[in-house]
Amino acid sequence: MKTIISNKKNKTDVSTVASERIGKLPPYLFAEIDRLKRELLKKGKDIIDLGVGDPDLPTPKFIIEALREAAGDPKNHRYALDQGLPEFRNTIAEWFQNRYGIKLDPNREVLPLIGSKEGIGHLPLAIVNPRDVVLVPNPGYPVYQSATWFAGGTPVSMPLLPENQFLPDLGSIKESALKRAKLMYLNYPNNPTGACATKQFFKEVLRVSKQYGFVVCHDAAYNEMTYEGYRAPSIFEVSGTKERVVEFHSLSKTFNMTGWRVGFAVGNEHILRCLAKVKSNLDSGIFQAIQWSAITALRDGGDWVKKNCAIYERRRDILISGLNEIGWKVEKPKATFYVWIPVPAGYTSSRLTAKLLEEANLVVTPGNGFGTYGEGYIRMSLTIHESRLSEAIQRIKNLR
Ligand SMILES: *Cc1c(COP(=O)(O)O)cnc(C)c1O
């Protein structure tokens, strides 16, 4: 009787309505920065925001035109198919063959997504059981960990350390964790460190995944954003087979399309079928006009992507040479629009972030927001104009 009453009370007290799984999420470390930023903006300060991982430039016109046309066709106004338009899946398979030399079955080995985050986040619901371990990079994209929690899995950190070029040291993962592992998340070119993986590293990963029988999920959101002729590999260029592996691609960063919500998963058909099952119970596909736009982007966007990368490459060079002049030792990333910066002696990630915001009106992202092993770093994004990057450097030079 008593428990029934207390349950009832619990249910009507809306301030405690959050589920336990929501309560488990780490505190949002960027909330305090957002608050400070808004306060300074209200005071009329000229804030330079190096914090956001969202392209500042617009989606190219040829893609917008494709949307305009497709939006006018009533066929595109209805529920989309769960698996996406066959034309979209075919285009993805063709693009993959051209870009990576890998053959995909468009009906079984390709799954369109409402942005890659959607698929990355739903994947544990599709394949992870309670008590299963999920190996997650630390620092890393926060979704890997929260999605693991939502599915009742246990995230186990793989530290990304500078002495290992920010690749997880597979040999140092505990045997007990490997035995319980159902899934490993990887992300190269990497957010937040800007590091790139070698084919040799992927080879090692696949060997360990085969030995212990876990699935590898490679998040390739930045594979098309590379510099100086560097070409980021697909994990399938190494694996030969698609056993136990899925790879997530996104049009968001590649084509300045973050708001459009479109990406795709490729790889093992059994894993993709499980993911599609979760999705068919939760969403009803991607607006077809957006799928037609994505088809246009993948078919016709090659030259545009090269020009877009050249813009980021110039920005990167300005920021890195400026930081080096100041005496901050920073590596030039070969890919991504992030620069991962060790904080000078005497600072923590948070203290440097606060100082830059308060005294130079620069917003950066503290590394510890991406996990404990991000402590001692800040991340800057190349998503602002060259002149503003130069201004940001000048402001840091003027700091005492
Ligand atoms: C931006 C980003 C994504 C998500 O991209 P969407 O396709 O827009 O959902 C996935 N992974 C990483 C590491 C990212 O930085």
XYZ file of C-alpha atoms and ligand atoms in Angstrom:
415
model
C 0.000 0.000 0.000
C 2.699 2.379 1.068
C 4.689 1.852 -2.124
C 1.622 2.447 -4.233
C 1.040 5.763 -2.511
C 4.657 6.858 -2.858
C 4.672 5.826 -6.503
C 1.622 7.911 -7.083
C 3.229 10.876 -5.420
C 6.317 10.363 -7.519
C 4.268 10.380 -10.683
C 2.516 13.661 -9.953
C 5.660 15.495 -8.836
C 6.716 16.697 -12.253
C 9.976 18.193 -11.017
C 11.295 14.655 -10.481
C 9.874 13.301 -13.709
C 13.271 12.620 -15.370
C 14.018 8.943 -15.968
C 17.032 7.327 -14.329
C 18.683 7.063 -17.718
C 18.390 10.817 -18.214
C 19.736 11.372 -14.715
C 22.818 9.341 -15.648
C 23.894 11.784 -18.337
C 26.928 13.865 -17.387
C 26.319 17.533 -16.614
C 26.368 19.677 -19.723
C 29.807 21.249 -19.399
C 29.176 23.805 -22.093
C 26.117 25.293 -20.348
C 28.211 27.616 -18.197
C 30.113 28.857 -21.257
C 26.839 29.471 -23.071
C 25.568 31.460 -20.109
C 28.728 33.588 -19.906
C 28.696 34.111 -23.667
C 25.098 35.351 -23.627
C 25.898 37.675 -20.735
C 28.832 39.218 -22.620
C 26.775 39.538 -25.810
C 24.092 41.381 -23.854
C 26.764 43.810 -22.696
C 27.535 44.454 -26.357
C 30.885 42.621 -26.428
C 32.282 41.534 -29.803
C 32.445 37.779 -29.272
C 34.448 35.548 -31.620
C 33.017 32.042 -31.432
C 35.618 29.336 -32.097
C 33.500 26.829 -30.242
C 30.967 25.501 -32.708
C 31.434 22.476 -34.944
C 28.987 23.817 -37.502
C 30.037 25.270 -40.894
C 29.554 29.047 -41.149
C 29.205 29.044 -44.950
C 25.937 28.289 -46.739
C 24.927 25.087 -48.501
C 26.024 25.419 -52.164
C 23.442 26.741 -54.598
C 23.253 23.625 -56.800
C 22.020 21.631 -53.795
C 19.491 24.286 -52.786
C 18.193 24.297 -56.360
C 17.721 20.526 -56.212
C 15.701 20.955 -53.012
C 13.578 23.704 -54.554
C 12.685 21.475 -57.453
C 12.017 18.352 -55.379
C 9.985 20.284 -52.817
C 7.481 21.193 -55.507
C 6.733 17.596 -56.427
C 3.734 16.202 -54.478
C 5.235 12.686 -54.685
C 7.812 13.900 -52.201
C 5.289 15.161 -49.657
C 4.255 11.775 -48.318
C 5.922 9.480 -45.818
C 9.275 8.371 -47.134
C 10.275 4.709 -47.289
C 12.115 3.475 -44.183
C 15.079 2.360 -46.266
C 15.213 5.567 -48.258
C 14.595 6.062 -51.967
C 16.151 3.295 -54.084
C 17.727 6.098 -56.151
C 19.408 7.461 -53.018
C 20.745 4.052 -52.006
C 22.013 3.457 -55.537
C 23.721 6.840 -55.589
C 25.390 6.155 -52.246
C 26.671 2.818 -53.555
C 27.989 4.466 -56.746
C 29.611 7.275 -54.783
C 31.241 4.756 -52.441
C 32.593 2.749 -55.334
C 34.075 5.875 -56.946
C 35.425 7.344 -53.745
C 36.740 4.241 -51.977
C 36.721 1.513 -54.598
C 34.371 -0.550 -52.442
C 31.357 -2.340 -53.840
C 28.158 -2.120 -51.770
C 24.831 -3.836 -52.310
C 22.456 -0.833 -52.333
C 19.586 -2.957 -51.048
C 21.359 -4.545 -48.121
C 24.541 -2.704 -47.306
C 23.356 0.917 -47.412
C 21.006 2.641 -44.961
C 20.088 6.342 -45.298
C 19.821 8.228 -42.004
C 18.329 11.461 -40.660
C 21.868 12.704 -40.082
C 24.582 10.297 -39.018
C 24.113 11.195 -35.335
C 20.688 9.609 -35.518
C 22.126 6.262 -36.630
C 25.147 6.413 -34.335
C 22.796 7.081 -31.420
C 20.322 4.331 -32.311
C 22.940 1.672 -33.007
C 23.287 0.472 -29.374
C 19.498 0.011 -29.133
C 19.832 -2.288 -32.114
C 22.725 -4.487 -30.980
C 23.702 -3.833 -27.333
C 22.208 -5.773 -24.416
C 22.238 -4.647 -20.782
C 25.648 -5.475 -19.252
C 27.393 -5.457 -22.623
C 30.469 -3.272 -22.771
C 30.795 -0.586 -25.426
C 34.315 0.718 -26.052
C 34.261 4.475 -26.544
C 37.057 6.932 -27.353
C 37.869 9.449 -24.628
C 37.937 12.331 -25.523
C 35.145 11.704 -28.005
C 31.860 12.723 -29.534
C 29.518 12.541 -26.502
C 26.810 10.586 -28.359
C 28.802 7.323 -28.169
C 28.572 7.306 -24.388
C 25.017 8.572 -23.962
C 23.682 6.183 -26.611
C 25.384 3.327 -24.754
C 23.678 4.358 -21.508
C 20.301 4.660 -23.189
C 20.612 1.037 -24.293
C 21.661 -0.119 -20.812
C 25.212 -0.886 -21.911
C 28.382 -0.063 -20.010
C 30.705 2.404 -21.703
C 34.424 1.726 -21.211
C 36.818 4.531 -22.144
C 39.653 4.091 -24.603
C 42.042 6.969 -23.824
C 43.251 8.934 -26.849
C 46.730 10.091 -25.896
C 49.215 12.292 -27.765
C 51.981 9.684 -27.429
C 49.786 7.307 -29.465
C 48.840 9.968 -32.042
C 45.362 10.007 -30.411
C 44.660 6.437 -31.495
C 43.420 4.059 -28.779
C 46.113 1.700 -27.514
C 44.351 -1.585 -28.240
C 46.898 -3.547 -26.222
C 46.007 -1.674 -23.059
C 42.264 -2.421 -23.127
C 41.486 -4.785 -20.253
C 40.866 -8.387 -21.258
C 37.679 -8.397 -19.145
C 36.313 -5.422 -21.093
C 37.229 -6.977 -24.446
C 35.450 -10.186 -23.490
C 32.246 -8.328 -22.621
C 32.514 -5.867 -25.520
C 29.697 -5.870 -28.059
C 30.650 -2.693 -29.863
C 33.599 -0.358 -30.386
C 33.147 3.203 -31.600
C 35.915 4.826 -33.608
C 36.034 8.213 -35.326
C 38.808 9.195 -37.761
C 39.479 11.889 -38.867
C 38.752 12.608 -35.235
C 36.587 15.081 -33.424
C 37.912 16.706 -31.210
C 41.632 15.925 -31.736
C 41.861 16.257 -35.543
C 43.911 13.028 -35.580
C 43.811 10.623 -38.532
C 43.997 6.836 -38.512
C 46.385 4.761 -40.552
C 45.241 1.701 -42.465
C 47.576 -0.277 -40.225
C 45.602 0.874 -37.179
C 42.304 -0.208 -38.749
C 43.891 -3.563 -39.530
C 44.776 -4.031 -35.858
C 41.259 -3.018 -34.806
C 39.732 -5.587 -37.132
C 42.043 -8.295 -35.844
C 40.999 -7.601 -32.236
C 37.324 -7.322 -33.172
C 37.501 -10.707 -34.847
C 39.290 -12.260 -31.884
C 36.697 -11.022 -29.369
C 33.691 -10.908 -31.673
C 32.594 -7.305 -31.211
C 31.151 -4.921 -33.780
C 33.164 -1.930 -34.989
C 31.314 1.293 -35.727
C 33.480 3.764 -37.589
C 32.160 7.317 -37.592
C 33.552 8.869 -40.776
C 31.823 12.267 -40.501
C 35.037 14.085 -41.516
C 36.375 11.714 -44.171
C 35.793 14.246 -46.976
C 37.267 17.226 -45.121
C 41.002 16.727 -45.644
C 44.019 18.862 -46.545
C 47.250 18.823 -48.527
C 46.127 15.893 -50.635
C 45.558 13.612 -47.656
C 42.831 11.048 -48.374
C 41.069 9.575 -45.350
C 40.470 5.833 -45.789
C 37.232 3.983 -45.283
C 37.657 1.133 -42.807
C 36.383 -1.136 -45.605
C 39.487 -0.413 -47.665
C 41.302 -2.456 -45.046
C 38.766 -5.042 -44.008
C 38.072 -6.719 -47.326
C 34.894 -8.101 -45.775
C 32.007 -6.267 -44.153
C 31.817 -8.710 -41.278
C 31.102 -6.992 -37.958
C 31.724 -3.499 -39.344
C 29.530 -0.491 -40.075
C 30.668 2.948 -41.150
C 28.714 6.185 -40.804
C 28.954 9.007 -43.312
C 27.380 12.412 -43.247
C 26.608 15.191 -45.702
C 26.545 17.703 -42.840
C 30.133 18.876 -42.695
C 31.060 17.856 -46.259
C 28.403 20.029 -47.952
C 27.566 22.608 -45.254
C 24.281 20.792 -44.667
C 24.143 20.356 -40.883
C 20.583 21.637 -40.635
C 19.262 19.409 -43.416
C 19.729 16.165 -41.472
C 20.999 13.597 -43.908
C 23.665 10.926 -43.699
C 24.003 7.191 -44.196
C 25.410 3.968 -42.805
C 27.147 1.339 -44.908
C 28.467 -2.088 -44.109
C 27.323 -5.357 -42.623
C 23.785 -6.215 -43.671
C 22.791 -7.917 -40.404
C 23.798 -4.938 -38.307
C 22.085 -2.518 -40.691
C 18.912 -4.610 -40.635
C 18.817 -4.363 -36.818
C 19.371 -0.619 -36.996
C 16.642 -0.266 -39.621
C 14.268 -2.136 -37.329
C 14.854 0.321 -34.485
C 14.385 3.214 -36.889
C 11.190 1.892 -38.414
C 9.698 1.961 -34.910
C 10.860 5.490 -34.162
C 11.010 7.556 -37.349
C 9.428 7.527 -40.754
C 12.324 8.246 -43.035
C 13.998 11.315 -44.524
C 11.931 13.966 -46.328
C 12.249 12.805 -49.929
C 13.067 16.253 -51.252
C 16.129 16.165 -49.013
C 17.037 12.728 -50.335
C 16.938 14.127 -53.895
C 19.128 17.010 -52.765
C 21.590 14.543 -51.244
C 21.627 12.584 -54.510
C 22.590 15.788 -56.333
C 25.274 16.573 -53.747
C 26.914 13.145 -54.022
C 26.694 13.029 -57.823
C 27.792 16.567 -58.658
C 29.588 17.839 -55.564
C 33.143 16.572 -56.044
C 34.724 19.807 -57.313
C 32.783 21.921 -54.869
C 34.076 19.816 -51.949
C 37.674 20.404 -53.075
C 37.153 24.175 -53.126
C 35.458 24.065 -49.741
C 38.378 22.140 -48.226
C 40.749 24.769 -49.640
C 38.882 27.425 -47.638
C 39.344 25.487 -44.397
C 42.963 24.748 -45.262
C 43.749 28.479 -45.539
C 41.961 29.136 -42.264
C 43.879 26.308 -40.623
C 47.201 27.741 -41.776
C 46.334 31.208 -40.458
C 45.270 29.887 -37.068
C 48.160 27.457 -36.624
C 50.888 29.880 -37.648
C 49.341 32.521 -35.374
C 49.234 30.137 -32.418
C 52.805 29.022 -33.062
C 53.929 32.675 -33.079
C 52.380 33.078 -29.654
C 54.422 30.072 -28.566
C 51.529 27.621 -28.314
C 52.763 24.334 -29.751
C 49.977 23.092 -31.993
C 49.987 20.341 -34.609
C 48.525 21.008 -38.045
C 45.561 18.694 -38.511
C 45.442 16.882 -41.871
C 41.656 16.764 -41.673
C 38.548 18.076 -39.825
C 37.861 21.719 -39.009
C 39.191 21.386 -35.468
C 42.451 22.407 -33.866
C 43.275 20.597 -30.623
C 45.455 22.779 -28.447
C 47.376 21.753 -25.313
C 46.807 24.437 -22.676
C 49.887 26.357 -21.491
C 51.446 25.351 -18.169
C 49.525 26.538 -15.148
C 46.098 26.230 -16.759
C 43.328 23.671 -16.855
C 40.955 23.394 -19.816
C 38.246 25.250 -17.902
C 40.519 27.992 -16.563
C 41.927 28.791 -19.993
C 38.438 28.695 -21.527
C 37.160 31.132 -18.895
C 40.149 33.458 -19.324
C 39.815 33.538 -23.117
C 36.124 34.277 -22.826
C 36.335 36.936 -20.142
C 39.514 38.714 -21.182
C 39.581 38.221 -24.961
C 35.889 37.537 -25.672
C 36.857 34.314 -27.471
C 34.644 31.247 -27.163
C 36.547 27.942 -27.280
C 35.538 24.452 -26.203
C 37.238 23.020 -23.101
C 38.701 19.594 -23.869
C 37.283 17.993 -20.731
C 33.802 18.486 -22.216
C 34.675 15.520 -24.464
C 35.763 13.259 -21.613
C 38.328 13.103 -18.832
C 41.241 12.546 -21.221
C 40.399 15.823 -22.935
C 41.583 17.662 -19.819
C 44.593 19.819 -20.594
C 43.306 20.795 -24.047
C 40.982 23.268 -25.685
C 39.394 22.882 -29.104
C 39.085 25.673 -31.659
C 36.929 25.380 -34.781
C 37.796 26.778 -38.192
C 34.202 27.765 -38.810
C 34.784 31.531 -38.957
C 36.185 33.935 -41.562
C 39.965 34.334 -41.976
C 39.889 37.952 -40.787
C 38.181 36.904 -37.563
C 40.764 34.170 -37.009
C 43.504 36.783 -37.327
C 41.607 39.016 -34.914
C 41.328 36.086 -32.461
C 45.112 35.578 -32.616
C 45.686 39.286 -32.031
C 43.477 39.187 -28.960
C 45.387 36.235 -27.515
C 48.669 38.086 -28.169
C 47.313 41.044 -26.221
C 46.498 38.923 -23.170
C 48.707 39.233 -20.154
C 29.108 16.439 -36.601
C 29.416 15.036 -36.200
C 28.515 13.991 -36.462
C 27.080 14.207 -36.818
O 26.761 14.591 -38.022
P 25.263 14.594 -38.526
O 25.327 13.810 -39.773
O 24.948 16.041 -38.712
O 24.359 13.973 -37.513
C 28.899 12.695 -36.179
N 30.077 12.429 -35.634
C 30.948 13.393 -35.340
C 32.229 13.020 -34.715
C 30.639 14.725 -35.594
O 31.510 15.678 -35.242
